Amino acid sequence: MYTINSSARIPVIFLILFICTITEVSSQSNVANKYGLFVVSEIKFLQNQTDADPTKQMMNLRKAIPGIVLDLKYSTVQNFMHQKLYPRLNTTFLRRPAVIALKKVINELHQQNLSVKIFDAYRPYSVTEEMWEVVKDDRYAADPSKGSGHNRGIAVDLTLIDLHTKKEIPMGTGFDNFSDTAHMDFKGLPKKILEHRRCLKTIMEKYGFISLSTEWWHYSLPNTNDFELLDVSFAGLKKLRN
């Protein structure tokens, strides 16, 4: 009968514990939800992904882009749901490639005495499910059977602002306006407002974002398959090592 001598027991025990930990962390992402999607909900799993691939890092926008203007609508009741869908937040998050692209957008806008205000960025998958129960129209809310660029950390809702006054530049509608007037191809607006929309679209596309035809404020990176759906809390994201 083979036995483990005492000097070998400690390394073996640590090996067993390591394997158990890895199995526990990874197993949560190996179970599909009711739509057959894999949604990362464990911060440890996301940390392991980030350590292996820095492009998957979820970056704190306040830290990554000092001075950025945030008006996070879903942490207030000023949204189409008329309720707080997030806790009170002082920052939000995007994946590293989206942050790099957004920095370039902002730097160029500054040359025109403009900047941006962020309404939303990362959105937990469970919040997308809540929204769908109310809207169930994929022109204006992400279908949870597919997930959203927001859930992947590569989509951002934003508008233009004056760099110095921080006042919003008129865009024809407010955020979360579910009407034809908010569509990208809507032309029944004053020329100046159409120019403002065109300005935002042009510069966002210049740095790799793509627009959503039904929402002038929504932009996302196109490579959705490179990033997993996330349902990690904002508090959890703040604990990630960079």
PDB file of C-alpha atoms in Angstrom:
ATOM      1  CA  MET A   1       0.000   0.000   0.000  1.00  0.00           C
ATOM      2  CA  TYR A   2       1.376   3.396  -1.012  1.00  0.00           C
ATOM      3  CA  THR A   3       1.554   6.031   1.718  1.00  0.00           C
ATOM      4  CA  ILE A   4       2.533   9.685   1.719  1.00  0.00           C
ATOM      5  CA  ASN A   5       5.372  10.463   4.072  1.00  0.00           C
ATOM      6  CA  SER A   6       5.027  13.364   6.451  1.00  0.00           C
ATOM      7  CA  SER A   7       7.416  15.612   4.533  1.00  0.00           C
ATOM      8  CA  ALA A   8       5.249  15.336   1.425  1.00  0.00           C
ATOM      9  CA  ARG A   9       1.895  15.824   3.120  1.00  0.00           C
ATOM     10  CA  ILE A  10       1.983  19.637   3.330  1.00  0.00           C
ATOM     11  CA  PRO A  11       2.712  20.209  -0.401  1.00  0.00           C
ATOM     12  CA  VAL A  12       0.020  17.678  -1.326  1.00  0.00           C
ATOM     13  CA  ILE A  13      -2.505  19.375   0.956  1.00  0.00           C
ATOM     14  CA  PHE A  14      -1.764  22.765  -0.617  1.00  0.00           C
ATOM     15  CA  LEU A  15      -2.118  21.242  -4.084  1.00  0.00           C
ATOM     16  CA  ILE A  16      -5.525  19.793  -3.188  1.00  0.00           C
ATOM     17  CA  LEU A  17      -6.681  23.122  -1.740  1.00  0.00           C
ATOM     18  CA  PHE A  18      -5.468  24.971  -4.848  1.00  0.00           C
ATOM     19  CA  ILE A  19      -7.323  22.609  -7.179  1.00  0.00           C
ATOM     20  CA  CYS A  20     -10.494  22.894  -5.106  1.00  0.00           C
ATOM     21  CA  THR A  21     -10.294  26.689  -5.158  1.00  0.00           C
ATOM     22  CA  ILE A  22      -9.791  26.861  -8.919  1.00  0.00           C
ATOM     23  CA  THR A  23     -12.645  24.416  -9.455  1.00  0.00           C
ATOM     24  CA  GLU A  24     -14.959  26.431  -7.200  1.00  0.00           C
ATOM     25  CA  VAL A  25     -14.105  29.746  -8.878  1.00  0.00           C
ATOM     26  CA  SER A  26     -14.380  28.473 -12.428  1.00  0.00           C
ATOM     27  CA  SER A  27     -17.438  26.274 -11.997  1.00  0.00           C
ATOM     28  CA  GLN A  28     -19.822  29.199 -11.572  1.00  0.00           C
ATOM     29  CA  SER A  29     -19.091  30.308 -15.138  1.00  0.00           C
ATOM     30  CA  ASN A  30     -19.513  26.815 -16.564  1.00  0.00           C
ATOM     31  CA  VAL A  31     -23.244  26.754 -15.857  1.00  0.00           C
ATOM     32  CA  ALA A  32     -25.497  28.300 -18.479  1.00  0.00           C
ATOM     33  CA  ASN A  33     -28.490  30.378 -17.429  1.00  0.00           C
ATOM     34  CA  LYS A  34     -32.034  29.802 -18.686  1.00  0.00           C
ATOM     35  CA  TYR A  35     -31.111  31.382 -22.026  1.00  0.00           C
ATOM     36  CA  GLY A  36     -28.057  29.179 -22.464  1.00  0.00           C
ATOM     37  CA  LEU A  37     -25.692  32.087 -21.739  1.00  0.00           C
ATOM     38  CA  PHE A  38     -22.652  32.016 -19.489  1.00  0.00           C
ATOM     39  CA  VAL A  39     -22.681  34.991 -17.121  1.00  0.00           C
ATOM     40  CA  VAL A  40     -19.731  35.745 -14.832  1.00  0.00           C
ATOM     41  CA  SER A  41     -20.962  36.560 -11.341  1.00  0.00           C
ATOM     42  CA  GLU A  42     -17.923  35.717  -9.204  1.00  0.00           C
ATOM     43  CA  ILE A  43     -15.343  38.439  -8.684  1.00  0.00           C
ATOM     44  CA  LYS A  44     -12.603  35.798  -8.268  1.00  0.00           C
ATOM     45  CA  PHE A  45     -13.352  34.400 -11.705  1.00  0.00           C
ATOM     46  CA  LEU A  46     -13.219  37.876 -13.255  1.00  0.00           C
ATOM     47  CA  GLN A  47      -9.944  38.581 -11.446  1.00  0.00           C
ATOM     48  CA  ASN A  48      -8.438  35.401 -12.884  1.00  0.00           C
ATOM     49  CA  GLN A  49      -9.575  36.429 -16.357  1.00  0.00           C
ATOM     50  CA  THR A  50      -8.083  39.886 -15.926  1.00  0.00           C
ATOM     51  CA  ASP A  51      -4.784  38.477 -14.693  1.00  0.00           C
ATOM     52  CA  ALA A  52      -4.612  36.242 -17.770  1.00  0.00           C
ATOM     53  CA  ASP A  53      -5.812  38.901 -20.229  1.00  0.00           C
ATOM     54  CA  PRO A  54      -5.427  42.597 -19.246  1.00  0.00           C
ATOM     55  CA  THR A  55      -7.830  43.693 -22.008  1.00  0.00           C
ATOM     56  CA  LYS A  56     -10.622  42.258 -19.869  1.00  0.00           C
ATOM     57  CA  GLN A  57      -9.824  44.583 -16.978  1.00  0.00           C
ATOM     58  CA  MET A  58     -12.819  46.569 -15.716  1.00  0.00           C
ATOM     59  CA  MET A  59     -11.445  50.049 -15.119  1.00  0.00           C
ATOM     60  CA  ASN A  60     -12.784  52.662 -12.709  1.00  0.00           C
ATOM     61  CA  LEU A  61     -13.652  55.672 -14.896  1.00  0.00           C
ATOM     62  CA  ARG A  62     -13.025  58.222 -12.131  1.00  0.00           C
ATOM     63  CA  LYS A  63      -9.478  56.943 -11.756  1.00  0.00           C
ATOM     64  CA  ALA A  64      -8.807  56.208 -15.413  1.00  0.00           C
ATOM     65  CA  ILE A  65     -10.091  59.552 -16.747  1.00  0.00           C
ATOM     66  CA  PRO A  66      -9.660  62.248 -14.068  1.00  0.00           C
ATOM     67  CA  GLY A  67     -12.294  64.972 -14.311  1.00  0.00           C
ATOM     68  CA  ILE A  68     -14.772  62.896 -16.273  1.00  0.00           C
ATOM     69  CA  VAL A  69     -18.369  64.067 -15.817  1.00  0.00           C
ATOM     70  CA  LEU A  70     -20.796  61.377 -14.658  1.00  0.00           C
ATOM     71  CA  ASP A  71     -24.587  61.542 -14.332  1.00  0.00           C
ATOM     72  CA  LEU A  72     -25.394  57.902 -13.652  1.00  0.00           C
ATOM     73  CA  LYS A  73     -29.124  57.810 -14.257  1.00  0.00           C
ATOM     74  CA  TYR A  74     -29.772  54.286 -13.028  1.00  0.00           C
ATOM     75  CA  SER A  75     -28.434  55.062  -9.580  1.00  0.00           C
ATOM     76  CA  THR A  76     -31.242  57.652  -9.351  1.00  0.00           C
ATOM     77  CA  VAL A  77     -34.970  57.576 -10.140  1.00  0.00           C
ATOM     78  CA  GLN A  78     -34.413  59.786 -13.212  1.00  0.00           C
ATOM     79  CA  ASN A  79     -34.750  56.982 -15.736  1.00  0.00           C
ATOM     80  CA  PHE A  80     -37.497  55.183 -17.652  1.00  0.00           C
ATOM     81  CA  MET A  81     -37.958  52.683 -14.811  1.00  0.00           C
ATOM     82  CA  HIS A  82     -38.496  55.532 -12.291  1.00  0.00           C
ATOM     83  CA  GLN A  83     -36.533  53.595  -9.686  1.00  0.00           C
ATOM     84  CA  LYS A  84     -32.954  53.094  -8.553  1.00  0.00           C
ATOM     85  CA  LEU A  85     -31.508  50.115 -10.363  1.00  0.00           C
ATOM     86  CA  TYR A  86     -27.987  50.616  -9.001  1.00  0.00           C
ATOM     87  CA  PRO A  87     -26.797  51.592  -5.532  1.00  0.00           C
ATOM     88  CA  ARG A  88     -25.642  55.178  -5.085  1.00  0.00           C
ATOM     89  CA  LEU A  89     -22.479  55.394  -7.184  1.00  0.00           C
ATOM     90  CA  ASN A  90     -19.628  57.846  -7.510  1.00  0.00           C
ATOM     91  CA  THR A  91     -18.048  56.016 -10.444  1.00  0.00           C
ATOM     92  CA  THR A  92     -18.688  53.396 -13.095  1.00  0.00           C
ATOM     93  CA  PHE A  93     -16.610  50.934 -15.096  1.00  0.00           C
ATOM     94  CA  LEU A  94     -15.625  49.914 -18.621  1.00  0.00           C
ATOM     95  CA  ARG A  95     -13.235  47.346 -20.044  1.00  0.00           C
ATOM     96  CA  ARG A  96      -9.719  48.591 -20.775  1.00  0.00           C
ATOM     97  CA  PRO A  97     -10.118  48.897 -24.608  1.00  0.00           C
ATOM     98  CA  ALA A  98     -13.301  50.958 -24.173  1.00  0.00           C
ATOM     99  CA  VAL A  99     -11.571  53.260 -21.688  1.00  0.00           C
ATOM    100  CA  ILE A 100      -8.597  53.759 -24.013  1.00  0.00           C
ATOM    101  CA  ALA A 101     -10.934  54.635 -26.887  1.00  0.00           C
ATOM    102  CA  LEU A 102     -13.045  56.947 -24.707  1.00  0.00           C
ATOM    103  CA  LYS A 103      -9.926  58.819 -23.571  1.00  0.00           C
ATOM    104  CA  LYS A 104      -9.065  59.498 -27.202  1.00  0.00           C
ATOM    105  CA  VAL A 105     -12.579  60.769 -27.834  1.00  0.00           C
ATOM    106  CA  ILE A 106     -12.395  63.138 -24.874  1.00  0.00           C
ATOM    107  CA  ASN A 107      -8.921  64.406 -25.741  1.00  0.00           C
ATOM    108  CA  GLU A 108     -10.031  65.340 -29.250  1.00  0.00           C
ATOM    109  CA  LEU A 109     -13.258  66.913 -28.047  1.00  0.00           C
ATOM    110  CA  HIS A 110     -11.272  69.133 -25.690  1.00  0.00           C
ATOM    111  CA  GLN A 111      -9.686  70.727 -28.745  1.00  0.00           C
ATOM    112  CA  GLN A 112     -13.203  71.856 -29.704  1.00  0.00           C
ATOM    113  CA  ASN A 113     -13.998  73.072 -26.157  1.00  0.00           C
ATOM    114  CA  LEU A 114     -16.300  70.096 -25.712  1.00  0.00           C
ATOM    115  CA  SER A 115     -16.349  66.999 -23.537  1.00  0.00           C
ATOM    116  CA  VAL A 116     -18.763  64.216 -22.628  1.00  0.00           C
ATOM    117  CA  LYS A 117     -21.148  63.352 -19.828  1.00  0.00           C
ATOM    118  CA  ILE A 118     -21.656  59.665 -19.053  1.00  0.00           C
ATOM    119  CA  PHE A 119     -25.189  58.439 -18.293  1.00  0.00           C
ATOM    120  CA  ASP A 120     -24.334  54.750 -18.076  1.00  0.00           C
ATOM    121  CA  ALA A 121     -21.506  52.339 -18.785  1.00  0.00           C
ATOM    122  CA  TYR A 122     -21.206  48.896 -17.164  1.00  0.00           C
ATOM    123  CA  ARG A 123     -24.619  47.435 -16.356  1.00  0.00           C
ATOM    124  CA  PRO A 124     -24.992  44.189 -14.373  1.00  0.00           C
ATOM    125  CA  TYR A 125     -26.782  41.473 -16.347  1.00  0.00           C
ATOM    126  CA  SER A 126     -29.475  41.155 -13.670  1.00  0.00           C
ATOM    127  CA  VAL A 127     -30.426  44.805 -14.269  1.00  0.00           C
ATOM    128  CA  THR A 128     -30.853  44.078 -17.975  1.00  0.00           C
ATOM    129  CA  GLU A 129     -33.273  41.321 -16.989  1.00  0.00           C
ATOM    130  CA  GLU A 130     -35.251  43.809 -14.869  1.00  0.00           C
ATOM    131  CA  MET A 131     -35.430  46.315 -17.718  1.00  0.00           C
ATOM    132  CA  TRP A 132     -36.629  43.693 -20.175  1.00  0.00           C
ATOM    133  CA  GLU A 133     -39.561  42.784 -17.961  1.00  0.00           C
ATOM    134  CA  VAL A 134     -40.823  46.356 -18.361  1.00  0.00           C
ATOM    135  CA  VAL A 135     -39.920  47.180 -21.969  1.00  0.00           C
ATOM    136  CA  LYS A 136     -39.637  43.908 -23.961  1.00  0.00           C
ATOM    137  CA  ASP A 137     -38.715  45.867 -27.083  1.00  0.00           C
ATOM    138  CA  ASP A 138     -35.159  45.284 -28.309  1.00  0.00           C
ATOM    139  CA  ARG A 139     -35.066  48.678 -29.982  1.00  0.00           C
ATOM    140  CA  TYR A 140     -34.832  50.255 -26.536  1.00  0.00           C
ATOM    141  CA  ALA A 141     -33.776  47.543 -24.092  1.00  0.00           C
ATOM    142  CA  ALA A 142     -31.358  44.659 -24.458  1.00  0.00           C
ATOM    143  CA  ASP A 143     -32.917  41.217 -24.771  1.00  0.00           C
ATOM    144  CA  PRO A 144     -31.413  39.137 -21.930  1.00  0.00           C
ATOM    145  CA  SER A 145     -31.389  36.104 -24.223  1.00  0.00           C
ATOM    146  CA  LYS A 146     -28.564  37.911 -26.029  1.00  0.00           C
ATOM    147  CA  GLY A 147     -27.159  40.226 -23.374  1.00  0.00           C
ATOM    148  CA  SER A 148     -25.888  43.755 -23.837  1.00  0.00           C
ATOM    149  CA  GLY A 149     -22.658  45.557 -24.574  1.00  0.00           C
ATOM    150  CA  HIS A 150     -23.287  47.239 -21.236  1.00  0.00           C
ATOM    151  CA  ASN A 151     -23.206  43.831 -19.527  1.00  0.00           C
ATOM    152  CA  ARG A 152     -19.859  43.173 -21.213  1.00  0.00           C
ATOM    153  CA  GLY A 153     -18.396  46.513 -20.144  1.00  0.00           C
ATOM    154  CA  ILE A 154     -17.892  47.785 -23.686  1.00  0.00           C
ATOM    155  CA  ALA A 155     -20.926  50.076 -24.139  1.00  0.00           C
ATOM    156  CA  VAL A 156     -21.440  53.617 -22.947  1.00  0.00           C
ATOM    157  CA  ASP A 157     -24.392  56.035 -22.940  1.00  0.00           C
ATOM    158  CA  LEU A 158     -23.245  59.621 -23.198  1.00  0.00           C
ATOM    159  CA  THR A 159     -23.815  63.114 -24.532  1.00  0.00           C
ATOM    160  CA  LEU A 160     -21.760  66.164 -25.425  1.00  0.00           C
ATOM    161  CA  ILE A 161     -21.190  68.969 -22.944  1.00  0.00           C
ATOM    162  CA  ASP A 162     -19.496  72.351 -23.025  1.00  0.00           C
ATOM    163  CA  LEU A 163     -15.989  71.818 -21.668  1.00  0.00           C
ATOM    164  CA  HIS A 164     -16.047  74.887 -19.433  1.00  0.00           C
ATOM    165  CA  THR A 165     -19.657  75.211 -18.249  1.00  0.00           C
ATOM    166  CA  LYS A 166     -20.328  71.421 -18.187  1.00  0.00           C
ATOM    167  CA  LYS A 167     -23.779  72.146 -19.627  1.00  0.00           C
ATOM    168  CA  GLU A 168     -25.260  69.581 -22.003  1.00  0.00           C
ATOM    169  CA  ILE A 169     -25.255  70.400 -25.710  1.00  0.00           C
ATOM    170  CA  PRO A 170     -28.837  70.137 -27.121  1.00  0.00           C
ATOM    171  CA  MET A 171     -29.465  66.773 -28.788  1.00  0.00           C
ATOM    172  CA  GLY A 172     -33.180  66.981 -29.505  1.00  0.00           C
ATOM    173  CA  THR A 173     -34.281  64.568 -26.773  1.00  0.00           C
ATOM    174  CA  GLY A 174     -33.128  63.568 -23.366  1.00  0.00           C
ATOM    175  CA  PHE A 175     -31.613  60.240 -22.372  1.00  0.00           C
ATOM    176  CA  ASP A 176     -33.924  57.186 -22.414  1.00  0.00           C
ATOM    177  CA  ASN A 177     -36.336  58.740 -24.892  1.00  0.00           C
ATOM    178  CA  PHE A 178     -38.087  55.814 -26.567  1.00  0.00           C
ATOM    179  CA  SER A 179     -39.447  57.602 -29.614  1.00  0.00           C
ATOM    180  CA  ASP A 180     -38.518  57.999 -33.263  1.00  0.00           C
ATOM    181  CA  THR A 181     -37.085  61.423 -32.426  1.00  0.00           C
ATOM    182  CA  ALA A 182     -34.161  59.719 -30.665  1.00  0.00           C
ATOM    183  CA  HIS A 183     -33.308  57.581 -33.691  1.00  0.00           C
ATOM    184  CA  MET A 184     -30.044  58.216 -35.481  1.00  0.00           C
ATOM    185  CA  ASP A 185     -31.742  58.700 -38.854  1.00  0.00           C
ATOM    186  CA  PHE A 186     -34.443  61.085 -37.600  1.00  0.00           C
ATOM    187  CA  LYS A 187     -34.153  64.328 -39.584  1.00  0.00           C
ATOM    188  CA  GLY A 188     -37.074  66.385 -38.283  1.00  0.00           C
ATOM    189  CA  LEU A 189     -34.914  68.472 -35.969  1.00  0.00           C
ATOM    190  CA  PRO A 190     -33.173  71.869 -36.222  1.00  0.00           C
ATOM    191  CA  LYS A 191     -29.982  71.783 -38.264  1.00  0.00           C
ATOM    192  CA  LYS A 192     -27.845  72.665 -35.251  1.00  0.00           C
ATOM    193  CA  ILE A 193     -29.101  69.687 -33.245  1.00  0.00           C
ATOM    194  CA  LEU A 194     -28.479  67.344 -36.162  1.00  0.00           C
ATOM    195  CA  GLU A 195     -24.942  68.726 -36.329  1.00  0.00           C
ATOM    196  CA  HIS A 196     -24.450  67.985 -32.634  1.00  0.00           C
ATOM    197  CA  ARG A 197     -25.559  64.388 -33.106  1.00  0.00           C
ATOM    198  CA  ARG A 198     -23.332  64.065 -36.152  1.00  0.00           C
ATOM    199  CA  CYS A 199     -20.382  65.450 -34.188  1.00  0.00           C
ATOM    200  CA  LEU A 200     -20.808  62.845 -31.455  1.00  0.00           C
ATOM    201  CA  LYS A 201     -21.300  60.004 -33.926  1.00  0.00           C
ATOM    202  CA  THR A 202     -18.316  60.991 -36.048  1.00  0.00           C
ATOM    203  CA  ILE A 203     -15.847  61.160 -33.199  1.00  0.00           C
ATOM    204  CA  MET A 204     -17.103  58.017 -31.475  1.00  0.00           C
ATOM    205  CA  GLU A 205     -16.844  56.044 -34.711  1.00  0.00           C
ATOM    206  CA  LYS A 206     -13.392  57.494 -35.365  1.00  0.00           C
ATOM    207  CA  TYR A 207     -12.120  55.720 -32.260  1.00  0.00           C
ATOM    208  CA  GLY A 208     -13.833  52.416 -32.847  1.00  0.00           C
ATOM    209  CA  PHE A 209     -17.283  52.686 -31.310  1.00  0.00           C
ATOM    210  CA  ILE A 210     -20.441  51.802 -33.229  1.00  0.00           C
ATOM    211  CA  SER A 211     -23.807  53.480 -32.782  1.00  0.00           C
ATOM    212  CA  LEU A 212     -27.242  52.092 -32.029  1.00  0.00           C
ATOM    213  CA  SER A 213     -29.772  53.179 -34.644  1.00  0.00           C
ATOM    214  CA  THR A 214     -32.580  53.835 -32.137  1.00  0.00           C
ATOM    215  CA  GLU A 215     -30.602  55.744 -29.461  1.00  0.00           C
ATOM    216  CA  TRP A 216     -28.380  58.703 -30.302  1.00  0.00           C
ATOM    217  CA  TRP A 217     -26.595  58.368 -26.920  1.00  0.00           C
ATOM    218  CA  HIS A 218     -25.589  54.680 -27.119  1.00  0.00           C
ATOM    219  CA  TYR A 219     -22.188  53.511 -28.411  1.00  0.00           C
ATOM    220  CA  SER A 220     -20.396  50.210 -28.080  1.00  0.00           C
ATOM    221  CA  LEU A 221     -17.230  48.493 -29.223  1.00  0.00           C
ATOM    222  CA  PRO A 222     -18.064  45.937 -31.924  1.00  0.00           C
ATOM    223  CA  ASN A 223     -16.120  42.910 -30.652  1.00  0.00           C
ATOM    224  CA  THR A 224     -18.785  41.588 -28.289  1.00  0.00           C
ATOM    225  CA  ASN A 225     -17.605  37.974 -28.510  1.00  0.00           C
ATOM    226  CA  ASP A 226     -14.289  38.933 -26.903  1.00  0.00           C
ATOM    227  CA  PHE A 227     -15.932  39.836 -23.590  1.00  0.00           C
ATOM    228  CA  GLU A 228     -18.079  37.768 -21.265  1.00  0.00           C
ATOM    229  CA  LEU A 229     -21.400  38.898 -19.858  1.00  0.00           C
ATOM    230  CA  LEU A 230     -20.982  40.102 -16.276  1.00  0.00           C
ATOM    231  CA  ASP A 231     -23.289  40.218 -13.288  1.00  0.00           C
ATOM    232  CA  VAL A 232     -20.681  41.404 -10.806  1.00  0.00           C
ATOM    233  CA  SER A 233     -21.665  44.114  -8.318  1.00  0.00           C
ATOM    234  CA  PHE A 234     -20.140  47.585  -8.453  1.00  0.00           C
ATOM    235  CA  ALA A 235     -18.754  47.007  -4.963  1.00  0.00           C
ATOM    236  CA  GLY A 236     -17.106  43.843  -6.234  1.00  0.00           C
ATOM    237  CA  LEU A 237     -15.530  45.662  -9.189  1.00  0.00           C
ATOM    238  CA  LYS A 238     -13.915  48.154  -6.816  1.00  0.00           C
ATOM    239  CA  LYS A 239     -12.071  45.260  -5.165  1.00  0.00           C
ATOM    240  CA  LEU A 240     -10.387  44.128  -8.371  1.00  0.00           C
ATOM    241  CA  ARG A 241      -6.610  44.355  -8.540  1.00  0.00           C
ATOM    242  CA  ASN A 242      -5.389  46.490 -11.427  1.00  0.00           C
TER     243      ASN A 242
END
